[in-house]
PDB file of C-alpha atoms in Angstrom:
ATOM      1  CA  MET M  14      29.415  19.061  17.901  1.00 46.00           C
ATOM      2  CA  PHE M  15      29.222  22.564  19.199  1.00 49.00           C
ATOM      3  CA  SER M  16      27.865  25.537  17.397  1.00 54.00           C
ATOM      4  CA  ARG M  17      30.083  28.500  16.663  1.00 57.00           C
ATOM      5  CA  LEU M  18      28.637  30.463  19.614  1.00 53.00           C
ATOM      6  CA  ALA M  19      29.231  27.580  21.999  1.00 55.00           C
ATOM      7  CA  LYS M  20      32.835  27.256  20.861  1.00 57.00           C
ATOM      8  CA  GLU M  21      33.395  30.992  21.353  1.00 58.00           C
ATOM      9  CA  TYR M  22      31.882  30.815  24.856  1.00 57.00           C
ATOM     10  CA  ILE M  23      34.063  27.867  25.787  1.00 56.00           C
ATOM     11  CA  ALA M  24      37.150  29.564  24.362  1.00 59.00           C
ATOM     12  CA  GLY M  25      36.330  32.868  26.076  1.00 58.00           C
ATOM     13  CA  ASN M  26      35.955  31.204  29.475  1.00 53.00           C
ATOM     14  CA  GLU M  27      38.979  29.013  28.900  1.00 48.00           C
ATOM     15  CA  ILE M  28      37.260  25.778  29.905  1.00 48.00           C
ATOM     16  CA  CYS M  29      37.233  22.629  27.870  1.00 49.00           C
ATOM     17  CA  SER M  30      34.176  20.849  26.641  1.00 49.00           C
ATOM     18  CA  GLY M  31      34.499  18.263  29.420  1.00 51.00           C
ATOM     19  CA  CYS M  32      34.108  20.880  32.169  1.00 53.00           C
ATOM     20  CA  PHE M  33      30.885  21.975  33.767  1.00 50.00           C
ATOM     21  CA  GLN M  34      29.691  24.427  36.356  1.00 49.00           C
ATOM     22  CA  ASP M  35      28.500  23.161  39.702  1.00 45.00           C
ATOM     23  CA  VAL M  36      24.996  24.534  40.037  1.00 44.00           C
ATOM     24  CA  GLU M  37      24.788  24.462  43.868  1.00 46.00           C
ATOM     25  CA  THR M  38      28.074  26.204  44.598  1.00 51.00           C
ATOM     26  CA  ASN M  39      28.422  28.218  41.374  1.00 51.00           C
ATOM     27  CA  ASN M  40      32.014  27.025  41.138  1.00 53.00           C
ATOM     28  CA  ASN M  41      33.611  25.874  37.918  1.00 53.00           C
ATOM     29  CA  VAL M  42      34.651  22.267  38.148  1.00 52.00           C
ATOM     30  CA  GLN M  43      37.602  21.531  35.924  1.00 51.00           C
ATOM     31  CA  CYS M  44      38.106  18.214  34.280  1.00 51.00           C
ATOM     32  CA  GLN M  45      41.359  16.309  34.607  1.00 49.00           C
ATOM     33  CA  ARG M  46      42.706  17.996  31.491  1.00 49.00           C
ATOM     34  CA  ALA M  47      43.913  21.432  32.342  1.00 46.00           C
ATOM     35  CA  GLU M  48      43.893  22.534  28.762  1.00 51.00           C
ATOM     36  CA  SER M  49      42.668  25.866  27.766  1.00 52.00           C
ATOM     37  CA  PHE M  50      41.591  26.663  24.281  1.00 50.00           C
ATOM     38  CA  SER M  51      42.301  29.952  22.701  1.00 54.00           C
ATOM     39  CA  PRO M  52      39.519  31.659  20.781  1.00 53.00           C
ATOM     40  CA  GLN M  53      41.632  31.541  17.634  1.00 55.00           C
ATOM     41  CA  GLU M  54      41.784  27.733  17.707  1.00 53.00           C
ATOM     42  CA  LEU M  55      38.028  27.292  18.012  1.00 52.00           C
ATOM     43  CA  ARG M  56      36.788  29.975  15.679  1.00 59.00           C
ATOM     44  CA  ILE M  57      35.505  28.865  12.315  1.00 61.00           C
ATOM     45  CA  ASP M  58      36.158  31.224   9.483  1.00 67.00           C
ATOM     46  CA  ASP M  59      33.094  32.717   7.908  1.00 69.00           C
ATOM     47  CA  LYS M  60      34.461  31.545   4.570  1.00 70.00           C
ATOM     48  CA  GLN M  61      34.666  27.955   5.817  1.00 73.00           C
ATOM     49  CA  GLU M  62      31.142  28.178   7.179  1.00 72.00           C
ATOM     50  CA  GLU M  63      29.827  29.605   3.887  1.00 75.00           C
ATOM     51  CA  ASN M  64      31.669  26.925   1.901  1.00 80.00           C
ATOM     52  CA  LEU M  65      30.192  24.206   4.076  1.00 79.00           C
ATOM     53  CA  TRP M  66      26.706  25.625   3.730  1.00 81.00           C
ATOM     54  CA  GLN M  67      27.117  26.091  -0.012  1.00 85.00           C
ATOM     55  CA  SER M  68      28.259  22.488  -0.405  1.00 86.00           C
ATOM     56  CA  ILE M  69      25.171  21.296   1.488  1.00 86.00           C
ATOM     57  CA  VAL M  70      22.901  23.432  -0.703  1.00 86.00           C
ATOM     58  CA  ASP M  71      24.630  22.254  -3.884  1.00 89.00           C
ATOM     59  CA  GLU M  72      24.293  18.619  -2.861  1.00 90.00           C
ATOM     60  CA  TYR M  73      20.597  19.118  -2.105  1.00 89.00           C
ATOM     61  CA  GLU M  74      19.960  20.820  -5.454  1.00 91.00           C
ATOM     62  CA  GLU M  75      21.771  18.037  -7.302  1.00 92.00           C
ATOM     63  CA  LYS M  76      19.686  15.364  -5.587  1.00 90.00           C
ATOM     64  CA  GLN M  77      16.526  17.387  -6.226  1.00 91.00           C
ATOM     65  CA  SER M  78      17.302  17.730  -9.933  1.00 92.00           C
ATOM     66  CA  GLN M  79      17.982  13.980 -10.193  1.00 92.00           C
ATOM     67  CA  TYR M  80      14.654  13.298  -8.533  1.00 90.00           C
ATOM     68  CA  THR M  81      12.713  15.662 -10.824  1.00 91.00           C
ATOM     69  CA  GLU M  82      14.335  14.104 -13.909  1.00 91.00           C
ATOM     70  CA  TRP M  83      13.422  10.615 -12.660  1.00 88.00           C
ATOM     71  CA  LYS M  84       9.857  11.754 -11.926  1.00 87.00           C
ATOM     72  CA  LYS M  85       9.463  13.184 -15.449  1.00 87.00           C
ATOM     73  CA  GLU M  86      10.734   9.923 -16.960  1.00 86.00           C
ATOM     74  CA  GLN M  87       8.253   7.935 -14.900  1.00 82.00           C
ATOM     75  CA  GLU M  88       5.348  10.162 -15.901  1.00 80.00           C
ATOM     76  CA  SER M  89       6.258  10.090 -19.588  1.00 78.00           C
ATOM     77  CA  SER M  90       6.655   6.300 -19.662  1.00 76.00           C
ATOM     78  CA  ALA M  91       3.397   5.595 -17.812  1.00 67.00           C
ATOM     79  CA  VAL M  92       0.724   3.860 -19.865  1.00 65.00           C
ATOM     80  CA  VAL M  93      -2.556   5.743 -19.848  1.00 61.00           C
ATOM     81  CA  VAL M  94      -5.549   3.472 -19.411  1.00 61.00           C
ATOM     82  CA  PRO M  95      -9.040   4.852 -19.942  1.00 59.00           C
ATOM     83  CA  TYR M  96     -10.878   5.410 -16.669  1.00 51.00           C
ATOM     84  CA  GLN M  97      -7.667   4.709 -14.751  1.00 57.00           C
ATOM     85  CA  ASP M  98      -8.393   7.329 -12.125  1.00 53.00           C
ATOM     86  CA  VAL M  99     -11.581   5.658 -10.872  1.00 71.00           C
ATOM     87  CA  SER M 100     -12.019   1.934 -11.368  1.00 73.00           C
ATOM     88  CA  SER M 101     -15.725   2.096 -10.663  1.00 76.00           C
ATOM     89  CA  ASN M 102     -16.260   4.169 -13.839  1.00 78.00           C
ATOM     90  CA  TYR M 103     -15.804   1.065 -15.980  1.00 79.00           C
ATOM     91  CA  LEU M 104     -18.348  -0.859 -13.909  1.00 84.00           C
ATOM     92  CA  ASN M 105     -20.819   2.028 -13.957  1.00 83.00           C
ATOM     93  CA  ARG M 106     -20.533   2.612 -17.712  1.00 83.00           C
ATOM     94  CA  LYS M 107     -20.097  -0.876 -19.162  1.00 85.00           C
ATOM     95  CA  ILE M 108     -21.149  -3.635 -16.766  1.00 88.00           C
ATOM     96  CA  PHE M 109     -24.004  -2.417 -14.593  1.00 90.00           C
ATOM     97  CA  PRO M 110     -26.245  -1.070 -17.400  1.00 91.00           C
ATOM     98  CA  LEU M 111     -26.379  -4.632 -18.776  1.00 92.00           C
ATOM     99  CA  LEU M 112     -26.177  -6.689 -15.614  1.00 94.00           C
ATOM    100  CA  LEU M 113     -28.742  -4.959 -13.409  1.00 94.00           C
ATOM    101  CA  PRO M 114     -31.716  -5.220 -15.828  1.00 94.00           C
ATOM    102  CA  ALA M 115     -30.790  -8.865 -16.479  1.00 95.00           C
ATOM    103  CA  MET M 116     -30.770  -9.547 -12.748  1.00 94.00           C
ATOM    104  CA  GLU M 117     -34.157  -7.853 -12.367  1.00 95.00           C
ATOM    105  CA  ASN M 118     -35.563 -10.062 -15.128  1.00 93.00           C
ATOM    106  CA  MET M 119     -34.054 -13.097 -13.387  1.00 94.00           C
ATOM    107  CA  LEU M 120     -35.801 -12.191 -10.117  1.00 93.00           C
ATOM    108  CA  VAL M 121     -39.118 -11.644 -11.922  1.00 94.00           C
ATOM    109  CA  GLU M 122     -38.744 -15.058 -13.588  1.00 93.00           C
ATOM    110  CA  ALA M 123     -37.809 -16.651 -10.241  1.00 93.00           C
ATOM    111  CA  ARG M 124     -40.977 -15.221  -8.703  1.00 93.00           C
ATOM    112  CA  ARG M 125     -43.026 -16.545 -11.647  1.00 93.00           C
ATOM    113  CA  TRP M 126     -41.571 -20.035 -11.099  1.00 92.00           C
ATOM    114  CA  ASP M 127     -42.041 -19.576  -7.338  1.00 92.00           C
ATOM    115  CA  ALA M 128     -38.369 -20.529  -6.929  1.00 90.00           C
ATOM    116  CA  LEU M 129     -37.990 -18.501  -3.775  1.00 85.00           C
ATOM    117  CA  ARG M 130     -40.501 -20.650  -1.859  1.00 90.00           C
ATOM    118  CA  ILE M 131     -39.984 -24.094  -3.343  1.00 87.00           C
ATOM    119  CA  GLN M 132     -36.756 -25.660  -2.181  1.00 84.00           C
ATOM    120  CA  LYS M 133     -36.210 -27.844  -5.273  1.00 88.00           C
ATOM    121  CA  CYS M 134     -37.285 -25.980  -8.374  1.00 89.00           C
ATOM    122  CA  ARG M 135     -36.420 -26.479 -12.041  1.00 91.00           C
ATOM    123  CA  PHE M 136     -35.606 -22.792 -12.445  1.00 92.00           C
ATOM    124  CA  ASN M 137     -31.860 -22.072 -12.435  1.00 92.00           C
ATOM    125  CA  GLY M 138     -31.133 -18.379 -11.965  1.00 92.00           C
ATOM    126  CA  ILE M 139     -27.527 -18.554 -13.171  1.00 93.00           C
ATOM    127  CA  ASP M 140     -28.531 -20.268 -16.420  1.00 93.00           C
ATOM    128  CA  TYR M 141     -31.295 -17.709 -16.967  1.00 95.00           C
ATOM    129  CA  LEU M 142     -28.857 -14.859 -16.342  1.00 95.00           C
ATOM    130  CA  ALA M 143     -26.337 -16.386 -18.785  1.00 94.00           C
ATOM    131  CA  GLU M 144     -29.048 -16.734 -21.458  1.00 94.00           C
ATOM    132  CA  THR M 145     -30.151 -13.145 -20.997  1.00 94.00           C
ATOM    133  CA  LEU M 146     -26.641 -11.695 -21.095  1.00 94.00           C
ATOM    134  CA  TRP M 147     -25.717 -13.820 -24.141  1.00 94.00           C
ATOM    135  CA  ASN M 148     -28.780 -12.930 -26.166  1.00 93.00           C
ATOM    136  CA  LEU M 149     -28.954  -9.226 -25.244  1.00 91.00           C
ATOM    137  CA  ASN M 150     -25.244  -8.472 -25.737  1.00 91.00           C
ATOM    138  CA  PRO M 151     -25.083  -5.040 -27.449  1.00 90.00           C
ATOM    139  CA  LYS M 152     -21.963  -6.036 -29.417  1.00 91.00           C
ATOM    140  CA  TYR M 153     -23.972  -8.779 -31.167  1.00 92.00           C
ATOM    141  CA  PRO M 154     -27.460  -7.404 -31.923  1.00 91.00           C
ATOM    142  CA  LYS M 155     -28.305 -10.336 -34.244  1.00 91.00           C
ATOM    143  CA  ARG M 156     -28.443 -12.685 -31.246  1.00 90.00           C
ATOM    144  CA  ALA M 157     -31.561 -10.931 -29.940  1.00 89.00           C
ATOM    145  CA  ILE M 158     -33.464 -11.926 -33.113  1.00 91.00           C
ATOM    146  CA  LYS M 159     -33.244 -15.675 -32.458  1.00 91.00           C
ATOM    147  CA  TRP M 160     -33.230 -16.460 -28.748  1.00 89.00           C
ATOM    148  CA  HIS M 161     -30.800 -19.217 -27.710  1.00 91.00           C
ATOM    149  CA  THR M 162     -31.320 -21.324 -24.645  1.00 92.00           C
ATOM    150  CA  VAL M 163     -28.404 -21.991 -22.372  1.00 91.00           C
ATOM    151  CA  PHE M 164     -27.809 -25.391 -24.008  1.00 90.00           C
ATOM    152  CA  GLU M 165     -27.493 -23.769 -27.464  1.00 92.00           C
ATOM    153  CA  ILE M 166     -24.726 -21.318 -26.476  1.00 92.00           C
ATOM    154  CA  PRO M 167     -21.451 -22.577 -28.053  1.00 91.00           C
ATOM    155  CA  GLN M 168     -19.345 -22.143 -24.897  1.00 91.00           C
ATOM    156  CA  PHE M 169     -21.896 -24.086 -22.862  1.00 90.00           C
ATOM    157  CA  LYS M 170     -21.986 -26.842 -25.466  1.00 90.00           C
ATOM    158  CA  LEU M 171     -18.213 -27.150 -25.307  1.00 91.00           C
ATOM    159  CA  LEU M 172     -18.221 -27.155 -21.521  1.00 89.00           C
ATOM    160  CA  LEU M 173     -20.914 -29.838 -21.392  1.00 87.00           C
ATOM    161  CA  ARG M 174     -19.019 -31.930 -23.957  1.00 89.00           C
ATOM    162  CA  LEU M 175     -15.824 -31.677 -21.918  1.00 90.00           C
ATOM    163  CA  GLN M 176     -17.576 -32.546 -18.667  1.00 87.00           C
ATOM    164  CA  TYR M 177     -19.607 -35.342 -20.243  1.00 83.00           C
ATOM    165  CA  GLY M 178     -16.456 -36.770 -21.812  1.00 73.00           C
ATOM    166  CA  ARG M 179     -14.755 -36.809 -18.416  1.00 59.00           C
ATOM    167  CA  MET M 180     -17.635 -38.604 -16.786  1.00 50.00           C
ATOM    168  CA  ARG M 181     -17.382 -41.595 -19.139  1.00 46.00           C
TER     169      ARG M 181
END
């Protein structure tokens, strides 16, 4: 496709689009077609050009409005979850304040049992951590009054019953 200026130049020089100018000799080399185009044939009306441009702009604005409507629908239908913007907020506010002190207590207890030096020790860190988290759960403050061992926790009892039943 040629621009309007290119079409006017071609029409003014009466050469077709297949012709070119020989750079070394500065002679016009004509193609096999000896057609000449008049400037009237190649000129695009300003009205046609404006209509074409306006149709492109209208099409763009229509697509843009469809996109903005779709975007608004997506934003309005989105479910808002607390702390959705940063997932680490939930860990920092809810999990770590309970888990880190329990892990510190577990390491202190492991040192007391000398579990870090003795290869086979009766101390089980995971069981101790489960006991601590079960008994110090802030949602159930009554559990801290009577301390339960790991074998007294109902979920552990059920798990041991299921595993013991399978072993038979």
